[in-house]
Short mmCIF file of C-alpha atoms in Angstrom, two decimals:
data_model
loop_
_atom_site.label_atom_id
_atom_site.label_comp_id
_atom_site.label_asym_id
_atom_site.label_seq_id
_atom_site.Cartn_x
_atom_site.Cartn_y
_atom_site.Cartn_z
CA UNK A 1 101.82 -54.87 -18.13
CA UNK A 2 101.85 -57.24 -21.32
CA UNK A 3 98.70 -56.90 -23.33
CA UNK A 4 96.76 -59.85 -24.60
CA UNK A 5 95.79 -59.69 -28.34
CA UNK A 6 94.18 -62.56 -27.69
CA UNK A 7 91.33 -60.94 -25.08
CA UNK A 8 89.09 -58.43 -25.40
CA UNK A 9 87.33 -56.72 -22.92
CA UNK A 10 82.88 -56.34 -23.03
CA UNK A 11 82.52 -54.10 -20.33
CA UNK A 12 78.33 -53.58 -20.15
CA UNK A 13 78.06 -57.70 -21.17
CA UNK A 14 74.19 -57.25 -20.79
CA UNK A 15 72.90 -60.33 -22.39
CA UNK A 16 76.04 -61.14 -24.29
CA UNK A 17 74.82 -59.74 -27.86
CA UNK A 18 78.50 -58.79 -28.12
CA UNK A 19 80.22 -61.22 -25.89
CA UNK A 20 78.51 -64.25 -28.29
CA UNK A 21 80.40 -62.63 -31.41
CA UNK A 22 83.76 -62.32 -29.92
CA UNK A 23 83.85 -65.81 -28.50
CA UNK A 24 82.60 -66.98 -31.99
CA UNK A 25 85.25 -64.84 -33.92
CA UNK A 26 88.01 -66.91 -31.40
CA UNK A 27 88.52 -64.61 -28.96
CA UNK A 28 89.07 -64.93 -25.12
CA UNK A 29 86.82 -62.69 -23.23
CA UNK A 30 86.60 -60.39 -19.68
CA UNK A 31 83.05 -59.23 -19.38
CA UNK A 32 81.59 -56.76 -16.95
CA UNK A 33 78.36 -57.07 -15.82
CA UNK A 34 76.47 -55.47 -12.96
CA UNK A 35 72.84 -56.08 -13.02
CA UNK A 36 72.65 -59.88 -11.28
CA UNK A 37 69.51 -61.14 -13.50
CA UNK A 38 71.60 -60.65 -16.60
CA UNK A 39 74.93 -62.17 -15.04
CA UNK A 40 72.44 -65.08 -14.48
CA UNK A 41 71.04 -65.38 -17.34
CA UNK A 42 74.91 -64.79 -19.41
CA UNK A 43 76.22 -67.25 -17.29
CA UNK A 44 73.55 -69.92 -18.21
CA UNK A 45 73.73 -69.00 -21.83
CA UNK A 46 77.51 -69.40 -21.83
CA UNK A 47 78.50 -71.71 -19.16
CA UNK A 48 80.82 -73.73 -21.62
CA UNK A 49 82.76 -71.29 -22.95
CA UNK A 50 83.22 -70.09 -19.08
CA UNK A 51 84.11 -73.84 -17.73
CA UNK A 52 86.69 -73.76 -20.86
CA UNK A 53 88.18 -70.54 -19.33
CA UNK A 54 87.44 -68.57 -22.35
CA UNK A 55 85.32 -66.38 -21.02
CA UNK A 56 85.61 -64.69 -17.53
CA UNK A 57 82.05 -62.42 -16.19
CA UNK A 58 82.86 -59.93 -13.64
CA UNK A 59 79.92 -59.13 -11.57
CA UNK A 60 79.34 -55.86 -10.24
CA UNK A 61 79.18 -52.14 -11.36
CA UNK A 62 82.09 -50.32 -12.07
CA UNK A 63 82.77 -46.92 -10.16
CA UNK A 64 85.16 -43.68 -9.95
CA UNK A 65 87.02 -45.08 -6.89
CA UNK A 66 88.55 -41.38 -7.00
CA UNK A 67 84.47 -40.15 -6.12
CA UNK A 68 83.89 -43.23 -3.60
CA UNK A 69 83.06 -41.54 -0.52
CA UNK A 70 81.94 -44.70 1.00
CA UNK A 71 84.55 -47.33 0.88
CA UNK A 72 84.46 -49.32 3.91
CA UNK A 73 81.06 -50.24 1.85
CA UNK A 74 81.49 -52.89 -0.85
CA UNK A 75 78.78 -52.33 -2.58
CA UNK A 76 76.56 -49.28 -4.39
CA UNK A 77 73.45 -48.68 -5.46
CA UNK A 78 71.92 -49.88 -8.98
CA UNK A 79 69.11 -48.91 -10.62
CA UNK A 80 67.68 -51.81 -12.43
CA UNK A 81 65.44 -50.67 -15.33
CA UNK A 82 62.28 -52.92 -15.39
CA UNK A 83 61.32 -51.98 -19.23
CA UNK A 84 64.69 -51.53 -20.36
CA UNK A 85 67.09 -54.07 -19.46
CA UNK A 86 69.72 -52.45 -20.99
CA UNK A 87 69.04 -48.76 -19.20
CA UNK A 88 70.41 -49.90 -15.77
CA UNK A 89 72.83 -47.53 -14.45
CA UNK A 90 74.11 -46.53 -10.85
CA UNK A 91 74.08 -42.79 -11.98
CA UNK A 92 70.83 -41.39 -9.94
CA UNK A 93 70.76 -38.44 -12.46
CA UNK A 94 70.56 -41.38 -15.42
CA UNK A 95 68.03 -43.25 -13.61
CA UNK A 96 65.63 -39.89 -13.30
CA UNK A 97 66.32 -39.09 -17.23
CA UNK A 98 65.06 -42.40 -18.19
CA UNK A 99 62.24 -42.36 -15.64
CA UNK A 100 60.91 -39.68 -17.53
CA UNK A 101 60.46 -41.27 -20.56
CA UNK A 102 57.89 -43.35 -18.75
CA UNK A 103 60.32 -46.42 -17.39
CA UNK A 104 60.36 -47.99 -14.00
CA UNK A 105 63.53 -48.52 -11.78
CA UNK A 106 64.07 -51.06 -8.45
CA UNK A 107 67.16 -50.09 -6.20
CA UNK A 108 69.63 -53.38 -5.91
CA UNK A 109 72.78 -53.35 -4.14
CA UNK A 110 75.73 -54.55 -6.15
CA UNK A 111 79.65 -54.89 -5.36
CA UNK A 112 81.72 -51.96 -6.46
CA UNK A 113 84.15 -52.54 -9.06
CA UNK A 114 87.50 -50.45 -9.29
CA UNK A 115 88.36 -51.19 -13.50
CA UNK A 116 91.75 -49.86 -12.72
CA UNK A 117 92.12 -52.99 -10.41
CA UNK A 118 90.95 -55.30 -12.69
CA UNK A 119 93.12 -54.21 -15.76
CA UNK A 120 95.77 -54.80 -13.45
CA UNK A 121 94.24 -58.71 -12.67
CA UNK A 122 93.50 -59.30 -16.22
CA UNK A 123 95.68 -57.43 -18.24
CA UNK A 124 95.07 -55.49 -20.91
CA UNK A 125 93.37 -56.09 -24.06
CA UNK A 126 93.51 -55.98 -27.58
CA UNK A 127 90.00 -54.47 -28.08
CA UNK A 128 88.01 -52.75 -25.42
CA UNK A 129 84.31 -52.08 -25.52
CA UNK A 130 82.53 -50.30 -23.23
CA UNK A 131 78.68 -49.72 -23.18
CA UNK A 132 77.96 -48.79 -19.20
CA UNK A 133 75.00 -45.77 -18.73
CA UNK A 134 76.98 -43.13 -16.96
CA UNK A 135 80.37 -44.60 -16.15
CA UNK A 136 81.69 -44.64 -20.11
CA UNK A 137 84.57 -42.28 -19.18
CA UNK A 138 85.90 -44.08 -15.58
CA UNK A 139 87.24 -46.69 -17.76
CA UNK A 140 88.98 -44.10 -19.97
CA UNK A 141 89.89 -42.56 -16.69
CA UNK A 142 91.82 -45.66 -15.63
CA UNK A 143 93.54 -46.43 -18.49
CA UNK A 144 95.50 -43.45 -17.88
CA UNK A 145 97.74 -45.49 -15.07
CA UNK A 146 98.96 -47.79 -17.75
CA UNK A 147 101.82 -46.99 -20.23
CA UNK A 148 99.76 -50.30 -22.52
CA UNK A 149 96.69 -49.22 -24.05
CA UNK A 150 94.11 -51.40 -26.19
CA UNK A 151 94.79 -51.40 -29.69
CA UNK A 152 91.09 -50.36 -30.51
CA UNK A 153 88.36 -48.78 -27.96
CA UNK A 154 84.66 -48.20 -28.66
CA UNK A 155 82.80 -46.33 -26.45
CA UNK A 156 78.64 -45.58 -26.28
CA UNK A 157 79.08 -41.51 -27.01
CA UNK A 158 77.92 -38.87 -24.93
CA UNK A 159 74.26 -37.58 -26.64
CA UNK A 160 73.00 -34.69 -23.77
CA UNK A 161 75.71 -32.43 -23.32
CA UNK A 162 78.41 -31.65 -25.93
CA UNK A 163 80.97 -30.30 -23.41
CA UNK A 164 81.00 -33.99 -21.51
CA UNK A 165 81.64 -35.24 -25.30
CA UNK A 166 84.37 -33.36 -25.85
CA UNK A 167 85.68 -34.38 -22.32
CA UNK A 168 85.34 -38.05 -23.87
CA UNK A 169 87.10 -37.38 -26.67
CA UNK A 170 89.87 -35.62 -24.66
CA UNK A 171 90.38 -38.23 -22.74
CA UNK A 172 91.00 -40.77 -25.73
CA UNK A 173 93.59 -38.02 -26.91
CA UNK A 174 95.27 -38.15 -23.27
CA UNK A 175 95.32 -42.41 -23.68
CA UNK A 176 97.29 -41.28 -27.37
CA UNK A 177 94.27 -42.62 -29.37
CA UNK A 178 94.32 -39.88 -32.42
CA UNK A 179 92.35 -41.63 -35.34
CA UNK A 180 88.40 -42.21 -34.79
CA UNK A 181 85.64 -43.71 -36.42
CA UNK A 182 81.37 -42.38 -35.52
CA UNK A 183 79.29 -45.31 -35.94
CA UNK A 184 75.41 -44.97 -35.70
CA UNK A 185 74.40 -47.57 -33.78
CA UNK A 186 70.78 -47.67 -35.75
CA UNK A 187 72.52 -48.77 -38.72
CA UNK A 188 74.44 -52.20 -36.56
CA UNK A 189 71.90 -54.99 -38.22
CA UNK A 190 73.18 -54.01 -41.71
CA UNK A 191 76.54 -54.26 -40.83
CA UNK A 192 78.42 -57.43 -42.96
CA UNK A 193 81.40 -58.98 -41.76
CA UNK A 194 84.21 -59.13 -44.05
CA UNK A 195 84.94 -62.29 -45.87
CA UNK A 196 88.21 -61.65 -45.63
CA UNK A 197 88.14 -60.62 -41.50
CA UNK A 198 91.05 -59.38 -40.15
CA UNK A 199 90.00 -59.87 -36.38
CA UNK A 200 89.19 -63.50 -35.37
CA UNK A 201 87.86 -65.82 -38.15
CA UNK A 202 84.61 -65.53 -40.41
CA UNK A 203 81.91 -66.70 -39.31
CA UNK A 204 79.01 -64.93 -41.46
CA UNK A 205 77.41 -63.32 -38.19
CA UNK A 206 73.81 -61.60 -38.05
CA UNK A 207 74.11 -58.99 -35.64
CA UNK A 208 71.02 -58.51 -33.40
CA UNK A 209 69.71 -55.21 -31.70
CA UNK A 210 71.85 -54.15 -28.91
CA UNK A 211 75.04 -55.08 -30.26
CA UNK A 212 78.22 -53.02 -31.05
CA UNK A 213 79.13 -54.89 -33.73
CA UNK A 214 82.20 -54.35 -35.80
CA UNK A 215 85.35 -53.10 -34.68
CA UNK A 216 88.80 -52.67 -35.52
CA UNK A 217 90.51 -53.67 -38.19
CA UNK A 218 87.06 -55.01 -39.65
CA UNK A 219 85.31 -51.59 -39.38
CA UNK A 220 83.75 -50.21 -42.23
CA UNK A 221 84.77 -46.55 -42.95
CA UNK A 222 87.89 -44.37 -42.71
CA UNK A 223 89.54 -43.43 -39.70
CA UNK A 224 89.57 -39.50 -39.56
CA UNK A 225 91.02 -36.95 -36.88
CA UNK A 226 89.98 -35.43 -34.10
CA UNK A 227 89.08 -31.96 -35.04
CA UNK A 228 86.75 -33.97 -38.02
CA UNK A 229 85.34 -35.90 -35.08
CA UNK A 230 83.81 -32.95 -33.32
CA UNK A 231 83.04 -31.23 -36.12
CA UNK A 232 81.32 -34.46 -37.55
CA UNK A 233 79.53 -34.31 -33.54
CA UNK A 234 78.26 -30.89 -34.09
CA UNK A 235 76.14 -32.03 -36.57
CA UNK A 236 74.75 -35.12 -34.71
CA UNK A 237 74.57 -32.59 -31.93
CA UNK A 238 72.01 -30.71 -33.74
CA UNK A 239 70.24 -33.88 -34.87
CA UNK A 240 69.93 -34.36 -31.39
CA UNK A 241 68.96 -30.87 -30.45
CA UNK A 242 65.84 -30.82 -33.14
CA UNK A 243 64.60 -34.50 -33.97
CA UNK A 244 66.07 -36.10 -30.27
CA UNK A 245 64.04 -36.93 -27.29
CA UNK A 246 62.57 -33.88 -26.05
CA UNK A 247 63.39 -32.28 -30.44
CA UNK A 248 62.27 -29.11 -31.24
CA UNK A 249 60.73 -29.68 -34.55
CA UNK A 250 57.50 -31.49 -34.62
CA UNK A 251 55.82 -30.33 -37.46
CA UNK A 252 56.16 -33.35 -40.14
CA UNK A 253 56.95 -31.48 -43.17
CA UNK A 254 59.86 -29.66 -41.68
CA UNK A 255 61.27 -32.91 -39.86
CA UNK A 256 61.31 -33.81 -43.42
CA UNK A 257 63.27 -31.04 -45.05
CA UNK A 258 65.37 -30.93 -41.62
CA UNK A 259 66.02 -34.82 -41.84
CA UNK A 260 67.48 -34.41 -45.28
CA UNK A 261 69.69 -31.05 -45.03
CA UNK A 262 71.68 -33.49 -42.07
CA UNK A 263 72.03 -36.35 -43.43
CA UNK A 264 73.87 -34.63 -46.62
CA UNK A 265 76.16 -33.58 -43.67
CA UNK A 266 76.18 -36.55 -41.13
CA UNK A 267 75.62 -39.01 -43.97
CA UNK A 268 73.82 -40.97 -41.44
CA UNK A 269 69.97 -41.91 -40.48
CA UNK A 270 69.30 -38.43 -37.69
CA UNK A 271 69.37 -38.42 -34.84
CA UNK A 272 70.56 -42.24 -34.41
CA UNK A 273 72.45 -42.54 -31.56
CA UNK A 274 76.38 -43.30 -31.92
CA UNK A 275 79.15 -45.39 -30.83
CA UNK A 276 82.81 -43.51 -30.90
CA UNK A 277 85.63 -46.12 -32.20
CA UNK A 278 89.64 -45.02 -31.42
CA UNK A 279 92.32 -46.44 -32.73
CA UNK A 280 95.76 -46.18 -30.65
CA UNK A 281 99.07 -43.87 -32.47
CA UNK A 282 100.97 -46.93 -31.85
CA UNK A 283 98.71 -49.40 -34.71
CA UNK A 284 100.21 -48.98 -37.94
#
């Protein structure tokens, strides 16, 4: 299996905030999408780059085919979030969490996507992001049937149970990824492209909410380890645990003093939530 460095892979398209900058930069683009109102609405927004064949939308959600107890059924169940767009998921568990924060969810049916399959179709790519609520690590999972990996991987980290981040991270160590970079995801409209960009030409882009932004070569920051990784986690983690959704400090003035002890630690705005990027053993 040849891999494209030409083609990078958006799986959780949504409404293209990242698929725009990649076909801008030059790149040719696979993008997963499962929730039918935003295929609709990417596939308006980009219908010449898709008529050029630069850009290819897979529609459906992706599942752990190894789980699927169901499979003379094409199709599963989604939970399309009507006040988040971006909160749809076909994790039942995910869909509950985020009902509690006072969101509403319709049930869809939606074709089942195996992503081991479709690396297989499309090959594999140079870059591969992936931003899908619950199914982050089948992707990872697949990738393990394929002696190519993706040069560069971001993935939206695990924020409600440490042990399922570590599982994460292991599983980037199984693929050979061993350098990483933590990116808050708050922080993505400051982001500047290089002038000098290393991955697809400059283009001066403005990155909106919801994107990934950066990645690879272009990423600002140095790549560390993965025992610095966790560690650096364990503080997030405790960001998390204090200031996150359901925090356990409320009073203001200690949020305060609290805010600034972790931020001398995380260097980051707490508790943020956080993108993981991994680089593969084999990039020089």
């Amino acid at each position: 299996m040849n891999k494209d460095k030409k083609v990078l892979f958006d799986v959780g398209m949504h409404k293209g905030e990242d698929t725009d900058f990649y076909l801008k930069k030059g790149f040719n683009v696979v993008a997963f999408e499962a929730n039918p109102e935003l295929v609709q609405f990417c596939e308006s927004k980009f219908s010449t780059e898709i008529k050029e064949g630069r850009l290819v939308i897979v529609q459906g959600a992706i599942i752990d085919s190894e789980l699927d107890t169901d499979r003379s059924n094409p199709n599963i169940l989604f939970y399309r979030n009507k006040n988040m767009s971006v909160w749809g998921t076909i994790d039942s568990n995910w869909a509950k969490r985020n009902e509690k924060k006072g969101t509403e969810n319709e049930i869809v049916e939606v074709l089942k996507i195996d992503f081991k399959v479709c690396l297989e179709q499309y090959g594999i790519p140079y870059y591969l992001k992936i931003d899908i609520e619950g199914m982050d690590r089948v992707c990872l999972k697949s990738l393990l049937h394929f002696q190519q990996k993706p040069d560069y991987i971001s993935i939206e980290s695990e924020k409600v149970s440490f042990k399922e981040l570590e599982e994460e991270l292991g599983l980037f160590t199984k693929n050979g990824y061993d350098k990483f970079k933590i990116v808050n995801q708050q922080n993505i409209g400051h982001q500047k492209e290089p002038v000098n960009s290393e991955e697809g030409r400059y283009i001066n882009y403005e990155f909106k909410d919801g994107a990934t932004g950066l990645f690879g070569k272009d990423l600002p920051g140095e790549w560390v380890g993965y025992s610095y990784a966790i560690q650096h986690y364990k503080w997030i983690f405790m960001g998390y645990k204090l200031f996150g959704d359901n925090g356990k400090i409320t009073n203001k003035f200690l949020r305060k003093i609290a805010f600034k002890v972790l931020r001398i630690f995380t260097k980051q705005p707490v508790p943020g939530w956080y993108d993981t990027h991994a680089k593969h053993s084999s990039v020089i």
